[in-house]
Short mmCIF file of C-alpha atoms in Angstrom, two decimals:
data_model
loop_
_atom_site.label_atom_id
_atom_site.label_comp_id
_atom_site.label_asym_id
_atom_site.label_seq_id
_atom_site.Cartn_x
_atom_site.Cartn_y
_atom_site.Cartn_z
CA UNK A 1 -44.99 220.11 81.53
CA UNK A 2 -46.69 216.85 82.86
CA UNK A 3 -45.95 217.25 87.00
CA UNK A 4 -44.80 220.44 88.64
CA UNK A 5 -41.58 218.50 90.01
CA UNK A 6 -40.44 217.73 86.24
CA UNK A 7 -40.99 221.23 84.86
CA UNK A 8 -38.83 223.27 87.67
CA UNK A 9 -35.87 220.54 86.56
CA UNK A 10 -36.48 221.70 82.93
CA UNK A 11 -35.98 225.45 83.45
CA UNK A 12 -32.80 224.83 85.31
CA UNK A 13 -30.55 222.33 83.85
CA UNK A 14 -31.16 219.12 81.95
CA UNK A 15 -30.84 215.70 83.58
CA UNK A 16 -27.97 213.92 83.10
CA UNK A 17 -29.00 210.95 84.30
CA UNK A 18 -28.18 207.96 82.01
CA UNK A 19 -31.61 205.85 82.48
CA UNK A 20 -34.83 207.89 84.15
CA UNK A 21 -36.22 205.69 86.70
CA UNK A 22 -39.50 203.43 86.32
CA UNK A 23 -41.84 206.40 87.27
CA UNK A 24 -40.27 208.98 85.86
CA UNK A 25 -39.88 206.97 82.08
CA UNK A 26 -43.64 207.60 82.00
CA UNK A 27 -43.37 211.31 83.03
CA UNK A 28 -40.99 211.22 80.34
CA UNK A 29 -43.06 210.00 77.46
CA UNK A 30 -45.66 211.96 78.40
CA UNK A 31 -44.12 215.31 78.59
CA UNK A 32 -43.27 214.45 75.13
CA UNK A 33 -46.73 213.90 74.20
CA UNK A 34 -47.37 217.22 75.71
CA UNK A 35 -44.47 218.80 74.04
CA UNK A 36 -45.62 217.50 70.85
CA UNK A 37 -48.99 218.68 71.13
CA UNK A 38 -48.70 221.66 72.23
CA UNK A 39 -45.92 222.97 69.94
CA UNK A 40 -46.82 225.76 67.22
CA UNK A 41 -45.36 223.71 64.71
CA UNK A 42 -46.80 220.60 62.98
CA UNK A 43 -46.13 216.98 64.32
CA UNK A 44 -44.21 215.68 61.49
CA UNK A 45 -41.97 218.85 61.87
CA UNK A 46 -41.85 218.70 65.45
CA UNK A 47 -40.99 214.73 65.82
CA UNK A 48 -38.23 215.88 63.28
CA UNK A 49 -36.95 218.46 65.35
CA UNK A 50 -36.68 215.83 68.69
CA UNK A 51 -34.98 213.03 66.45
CA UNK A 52 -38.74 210.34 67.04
CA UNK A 53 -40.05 208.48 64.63
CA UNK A 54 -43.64 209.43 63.98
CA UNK A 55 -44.47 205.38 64.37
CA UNK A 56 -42.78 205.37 68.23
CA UNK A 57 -45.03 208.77 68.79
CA UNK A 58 -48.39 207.61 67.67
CA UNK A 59 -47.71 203.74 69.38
CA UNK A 60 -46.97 205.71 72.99
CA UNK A 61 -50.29 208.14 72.49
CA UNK A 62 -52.48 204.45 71.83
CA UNK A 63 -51.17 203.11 75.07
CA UNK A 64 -51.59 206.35 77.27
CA UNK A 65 -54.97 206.62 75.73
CA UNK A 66 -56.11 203.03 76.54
CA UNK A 67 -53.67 202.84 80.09
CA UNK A 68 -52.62 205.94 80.92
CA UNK A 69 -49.48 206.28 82.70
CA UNK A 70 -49.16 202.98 83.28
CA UNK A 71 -49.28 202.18 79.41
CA UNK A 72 -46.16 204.32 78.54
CA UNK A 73 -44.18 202.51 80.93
CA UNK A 74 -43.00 199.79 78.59
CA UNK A 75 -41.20 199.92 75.37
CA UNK A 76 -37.53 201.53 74.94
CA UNK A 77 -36.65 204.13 77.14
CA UNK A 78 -36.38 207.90 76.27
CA UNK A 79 -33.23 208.99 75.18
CA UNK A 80 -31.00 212.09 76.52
CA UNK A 81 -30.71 213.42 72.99
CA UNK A 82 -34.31 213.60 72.46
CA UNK A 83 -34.67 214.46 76.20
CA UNK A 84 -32.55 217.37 75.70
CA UNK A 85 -34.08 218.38 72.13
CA UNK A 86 -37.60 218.92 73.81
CA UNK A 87 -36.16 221.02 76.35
CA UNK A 88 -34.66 223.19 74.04
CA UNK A 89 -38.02 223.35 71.82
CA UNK A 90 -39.63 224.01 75.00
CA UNK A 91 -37.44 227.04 75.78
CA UNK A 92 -37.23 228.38 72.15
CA UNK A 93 -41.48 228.18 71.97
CA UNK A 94 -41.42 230.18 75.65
CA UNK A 95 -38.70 232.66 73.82
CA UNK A 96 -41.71 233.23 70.82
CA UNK A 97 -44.43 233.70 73.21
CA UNK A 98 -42.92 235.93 75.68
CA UNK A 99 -41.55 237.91 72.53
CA UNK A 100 -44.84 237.83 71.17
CA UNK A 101 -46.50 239.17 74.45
CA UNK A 102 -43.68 242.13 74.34
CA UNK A 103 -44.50 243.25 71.03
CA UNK A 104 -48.24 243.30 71.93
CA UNK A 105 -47.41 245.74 74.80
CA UNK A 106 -44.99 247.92 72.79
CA UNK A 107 -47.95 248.08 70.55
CA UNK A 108 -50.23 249.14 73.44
CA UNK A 109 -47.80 251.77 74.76
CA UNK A 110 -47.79 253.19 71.10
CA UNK A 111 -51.20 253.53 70.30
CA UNK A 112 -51.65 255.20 73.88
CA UNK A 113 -48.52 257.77 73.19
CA UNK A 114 -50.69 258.07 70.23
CA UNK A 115 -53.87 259.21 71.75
CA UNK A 116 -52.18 261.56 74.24
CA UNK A 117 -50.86 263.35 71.08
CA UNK A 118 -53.99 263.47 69.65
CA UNK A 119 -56.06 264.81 72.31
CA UNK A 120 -53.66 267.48 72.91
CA UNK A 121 -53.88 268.63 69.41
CA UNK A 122 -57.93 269.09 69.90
CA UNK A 123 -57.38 270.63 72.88
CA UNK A 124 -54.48 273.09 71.02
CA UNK A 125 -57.05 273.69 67.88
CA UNK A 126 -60.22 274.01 70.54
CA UNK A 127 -58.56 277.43 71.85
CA UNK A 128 -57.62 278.94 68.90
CA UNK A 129 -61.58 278.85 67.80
CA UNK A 130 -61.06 276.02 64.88
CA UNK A 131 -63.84 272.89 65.00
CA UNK A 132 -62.53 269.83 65.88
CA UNK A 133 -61.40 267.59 63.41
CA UNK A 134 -63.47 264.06 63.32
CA UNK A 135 -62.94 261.54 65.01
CA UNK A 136 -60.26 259.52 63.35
CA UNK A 137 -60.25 255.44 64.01
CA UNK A 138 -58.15 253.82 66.12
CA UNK A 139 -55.29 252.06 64.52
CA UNK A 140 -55.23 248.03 65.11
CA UNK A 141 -53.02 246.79 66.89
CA UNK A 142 -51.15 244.44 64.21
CA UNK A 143 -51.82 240.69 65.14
CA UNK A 144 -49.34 238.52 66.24
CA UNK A 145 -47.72 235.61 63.93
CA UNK A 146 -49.14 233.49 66.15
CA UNK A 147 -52.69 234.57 65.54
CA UNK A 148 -52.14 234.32 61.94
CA UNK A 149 -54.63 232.06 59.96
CA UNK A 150 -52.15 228.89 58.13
CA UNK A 151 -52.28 230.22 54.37
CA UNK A 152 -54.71 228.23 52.06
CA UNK A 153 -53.19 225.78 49.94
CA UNK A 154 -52.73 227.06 46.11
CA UNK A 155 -55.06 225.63 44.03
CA UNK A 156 -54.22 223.37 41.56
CA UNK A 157 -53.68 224.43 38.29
CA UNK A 158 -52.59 221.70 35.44
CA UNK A 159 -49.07 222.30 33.39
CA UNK A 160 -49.86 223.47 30.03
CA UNK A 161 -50.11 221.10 26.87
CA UNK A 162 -46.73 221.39 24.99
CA UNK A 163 -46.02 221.94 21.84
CA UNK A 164 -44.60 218.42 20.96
CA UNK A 165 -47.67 216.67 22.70
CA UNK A 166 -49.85 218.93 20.27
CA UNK A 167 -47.75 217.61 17.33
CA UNK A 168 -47.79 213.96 18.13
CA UNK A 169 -51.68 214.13 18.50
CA UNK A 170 -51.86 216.09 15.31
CA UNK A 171 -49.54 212.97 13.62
CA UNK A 172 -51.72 210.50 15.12
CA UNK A 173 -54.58 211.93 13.87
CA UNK A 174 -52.93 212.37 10.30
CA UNK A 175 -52.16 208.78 10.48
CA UNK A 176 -55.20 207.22 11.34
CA UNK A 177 -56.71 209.78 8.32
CA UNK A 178 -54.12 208.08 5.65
CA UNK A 179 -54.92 204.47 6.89
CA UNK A 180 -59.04 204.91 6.62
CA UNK A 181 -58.89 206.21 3.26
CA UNK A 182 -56.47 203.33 2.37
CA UNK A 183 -58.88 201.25 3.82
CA UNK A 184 -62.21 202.87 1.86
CA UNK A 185 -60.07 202.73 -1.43
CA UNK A 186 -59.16 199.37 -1.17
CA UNK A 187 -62.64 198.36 -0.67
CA UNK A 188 -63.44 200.05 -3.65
CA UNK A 189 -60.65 198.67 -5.27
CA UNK A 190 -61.75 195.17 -4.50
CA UNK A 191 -65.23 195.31 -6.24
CA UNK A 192 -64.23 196.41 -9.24
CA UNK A 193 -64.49 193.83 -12.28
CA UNK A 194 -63.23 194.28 -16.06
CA UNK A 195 -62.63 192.45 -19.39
CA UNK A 196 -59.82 192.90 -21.43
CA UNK A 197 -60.29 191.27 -24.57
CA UNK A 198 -57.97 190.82 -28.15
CA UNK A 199 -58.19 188.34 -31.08
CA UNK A 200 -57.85 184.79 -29.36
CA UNK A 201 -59.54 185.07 -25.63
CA UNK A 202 -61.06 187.78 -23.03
CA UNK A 203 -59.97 187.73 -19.82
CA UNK A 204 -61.68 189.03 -16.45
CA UNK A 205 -59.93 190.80 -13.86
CA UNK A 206 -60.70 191.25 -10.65
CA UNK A 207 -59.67 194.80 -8.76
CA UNK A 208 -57.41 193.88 -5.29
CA UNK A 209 -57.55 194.71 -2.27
CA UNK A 210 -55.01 197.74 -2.62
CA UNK A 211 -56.05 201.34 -3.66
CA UNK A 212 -54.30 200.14 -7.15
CA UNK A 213 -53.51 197.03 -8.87
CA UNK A 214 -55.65 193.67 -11.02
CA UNK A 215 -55.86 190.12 -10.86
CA UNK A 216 -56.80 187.98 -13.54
CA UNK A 217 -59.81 185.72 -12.46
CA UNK A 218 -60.60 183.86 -15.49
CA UNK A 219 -59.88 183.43 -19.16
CA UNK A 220 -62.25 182.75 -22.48
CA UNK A 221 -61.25 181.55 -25.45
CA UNK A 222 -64.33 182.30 -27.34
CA UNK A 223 -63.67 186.64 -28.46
CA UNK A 224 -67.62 186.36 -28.72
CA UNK A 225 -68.20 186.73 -24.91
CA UNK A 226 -68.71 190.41 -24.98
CA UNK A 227 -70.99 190.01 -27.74
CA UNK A 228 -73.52 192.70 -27.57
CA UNK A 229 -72.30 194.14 -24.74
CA UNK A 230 -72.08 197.41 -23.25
CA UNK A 231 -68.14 198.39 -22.82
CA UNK A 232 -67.19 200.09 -19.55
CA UNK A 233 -63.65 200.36 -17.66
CA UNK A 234 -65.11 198.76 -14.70
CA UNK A 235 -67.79 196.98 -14.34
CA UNK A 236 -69.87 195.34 -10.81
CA UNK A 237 -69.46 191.79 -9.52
CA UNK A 238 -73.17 191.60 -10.71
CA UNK A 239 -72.58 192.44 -13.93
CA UNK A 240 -69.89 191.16 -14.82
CA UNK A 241 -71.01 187.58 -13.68
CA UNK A 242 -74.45 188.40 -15.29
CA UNK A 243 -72.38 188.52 -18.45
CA UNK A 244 -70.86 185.56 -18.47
CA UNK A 245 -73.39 183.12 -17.15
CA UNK A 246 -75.65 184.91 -19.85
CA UNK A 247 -72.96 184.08 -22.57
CA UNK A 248 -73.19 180.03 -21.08
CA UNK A 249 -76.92 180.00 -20.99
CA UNK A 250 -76.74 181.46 -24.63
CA UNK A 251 -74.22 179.23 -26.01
CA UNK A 252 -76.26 176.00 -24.33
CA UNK A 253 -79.40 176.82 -26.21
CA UNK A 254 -77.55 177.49 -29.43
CA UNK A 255 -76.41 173.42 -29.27
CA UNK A 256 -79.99 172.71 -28.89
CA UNK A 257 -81.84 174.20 -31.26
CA UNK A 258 -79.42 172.99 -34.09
CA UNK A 259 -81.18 170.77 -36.27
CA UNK A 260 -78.44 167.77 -35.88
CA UNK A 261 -78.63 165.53 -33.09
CA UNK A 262 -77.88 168.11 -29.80
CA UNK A 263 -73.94 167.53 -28.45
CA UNK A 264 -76.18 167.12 -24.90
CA UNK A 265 -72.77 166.84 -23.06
CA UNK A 266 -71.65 170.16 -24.28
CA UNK A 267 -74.53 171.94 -23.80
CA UNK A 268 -74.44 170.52 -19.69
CA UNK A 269 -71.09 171.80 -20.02
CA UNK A 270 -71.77 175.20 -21.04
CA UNK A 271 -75.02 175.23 -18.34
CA UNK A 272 -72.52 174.43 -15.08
CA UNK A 273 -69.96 177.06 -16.22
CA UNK A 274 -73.12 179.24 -16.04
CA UNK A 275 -74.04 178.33 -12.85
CA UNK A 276 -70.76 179.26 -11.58
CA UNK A 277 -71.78 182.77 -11.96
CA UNK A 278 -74.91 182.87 -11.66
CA UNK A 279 -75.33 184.84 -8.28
CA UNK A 280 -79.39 184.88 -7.53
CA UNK A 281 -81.63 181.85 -6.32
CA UNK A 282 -83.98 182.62 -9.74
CA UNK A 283 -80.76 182.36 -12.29
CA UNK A 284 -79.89 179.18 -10.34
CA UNK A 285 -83.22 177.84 -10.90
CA UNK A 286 -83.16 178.68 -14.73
CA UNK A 287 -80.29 176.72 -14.69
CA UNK A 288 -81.64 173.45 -13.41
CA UNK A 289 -84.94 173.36 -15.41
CA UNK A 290 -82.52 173.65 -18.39
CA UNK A 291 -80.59 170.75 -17.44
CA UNK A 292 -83.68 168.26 -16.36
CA UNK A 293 -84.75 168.89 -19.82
CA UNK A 294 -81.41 167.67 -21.28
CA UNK A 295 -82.08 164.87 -19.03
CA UNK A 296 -85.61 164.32 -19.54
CA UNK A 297 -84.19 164.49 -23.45
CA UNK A 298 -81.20 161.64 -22.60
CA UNK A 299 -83.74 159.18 -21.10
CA UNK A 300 -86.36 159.69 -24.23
CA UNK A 301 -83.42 158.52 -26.70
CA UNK A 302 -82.54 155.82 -24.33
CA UNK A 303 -85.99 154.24 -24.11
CA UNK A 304 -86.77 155.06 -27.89
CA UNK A 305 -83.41 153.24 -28.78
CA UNK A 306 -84.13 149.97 -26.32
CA UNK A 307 -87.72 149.84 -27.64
CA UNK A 308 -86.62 149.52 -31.49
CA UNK A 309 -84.58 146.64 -30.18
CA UNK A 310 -87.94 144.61 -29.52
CA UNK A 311 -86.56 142.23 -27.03
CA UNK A 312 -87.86 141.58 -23.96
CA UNK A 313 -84.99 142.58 -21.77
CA UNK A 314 -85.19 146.33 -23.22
CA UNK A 315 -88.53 145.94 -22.32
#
């Protein structure tokens, strides 16, 4: 291993020596190398085996690669323990070789003992008239563990899904279920609008945001509200407003077509609670024409009342 002169001292007996001298360090280091590389085992196992860190292994194969011999000079000398260790790997790798040679040539000697046997049997079967059998194929010779091909890594296979994994999905899935249909009811919930009415006032409730449960929005004390209109349980945002700005509108032209002189402040009363709910740009519009009239109105009294004054100032 390395030089001739280092390889006779390693069949014989081990040195001893407490420090290897300058040149023979590097013989050393790289009859580990060697040792290493040629060993039938892998490297981690084999560094294992000599006590070396992998990191001292790979940073002595750089240097001999970029300086050669020269390059495994430096750094901390090689120890007797792991001096000794590779020549005991060395010998116990020899021991499996020269075994495996012996059982190659046992098998040899066997299959010829074999084929003497068998030709004498043809030759036996030959005189006594019978055909010869055919030809039968030579048996192997079984391979060697050292020829063997490494076994191919098992393939991956993935741990099966348990049973509580399958239940906590399953929960999940429930729960997210439950909170969307919350969610949809709620919504529904929400846009729903109704009256309740009795002697002295109707109210109008509002649905909230819960799959159950009202709130009261707004309170009438005129019963005549629902006047005329169709009863339901529950009733749209747009018709339920529709309803009472109608109502407003209704009651503000009722003050103006009364033959008396027109309570004009009630009737722009009645026309802003109807704005409040009315919900389209057209309603809104209705609105305001209404109200410039009562306007238009207020400044024809005003003018009609300075003029009958006759002075000159109210001119």
């Amino acid at each position: 291993m390395g030089q001739k002169g280092s390889s006779k001292s390693r069949g014989k007996n081990p040195p001893k020596s407490p420090a290897a001298g300058p040149g023979e360090e590097s013989t050393r280091k790289k009859a580990i190398l060697d040792g290493v590389k040629r060993s039938s085992a892998s490297v981690k196992a084999t560094l294992q085996e000599l006590g070396l860190p992998q990191s001292t292994y790979y940073k002595w194969q750089k240097r001999y690669k970029s300086k050669g011999l020269d390059g495994l000079q430096a750094g901390n000398p090689v120890s007797d323990d792991v001096w000794q260790r590779l020549i005991d790997l060395e010998k116990k790798e020899k021991g499996l070789l020269d075994q495996s040679k012996l059982s190659a040539e046992e098998t040899q000697i066997m299959t010829s003992e074999q084929d003497q046997e068998r030709i004498k049997k043809l030759l036996f079967k030959s005189f006594d008239g019978e055909a010869p059998p055919e030809k039968e194929a030579t048996p192997r010779a079984p391979e060697t563990k050292a020829a063997e091909e490494p076994p191919s890594p098992p393939s991956y296979t993935p741990p099966p899904e348990e049973p509580t994994d399958k239940t906590f999905k399953y929960a999940v899935g429930a729960l997210a279920c439950v909170i969307a249909i919350l969610i949809m009811a709620s919504l529904s919930n929400s846009n729903k609008f109704a009256f309740k009415q009795n002697d002295q006032m109707v109210e109008l409730w509002r649905g909230r945001f819960a799959p159950m449960g009202w709130t009261c929005m707004a309170s009438f004390s005129d019963p005549k509200v629902l006047t005329g209109v169709q009863q339901k349980k529950a009733y749209s945002k747009k018709q339920a407003f529709g309803i009472l700005s109608d109502y407003f509108i209704n009651r503000a032209d009722e003050i103006l077509k009364t033959g008396e002189t027109p309570d004009l402040k009630a009737a722009k009363s009645y026309l802003g609670h109807a704005s409040k709910y009315a919900l389209t740009d057209a309603r809104q519009q209705e609105i305001r024409i209404r109200l410039n009239r009562m306007n238009f109105l207020v400044l024809l009294g005003k003018g009609e009342l300075a003029r009958s004054k006759g002075t000159v100032p109210d001119f």
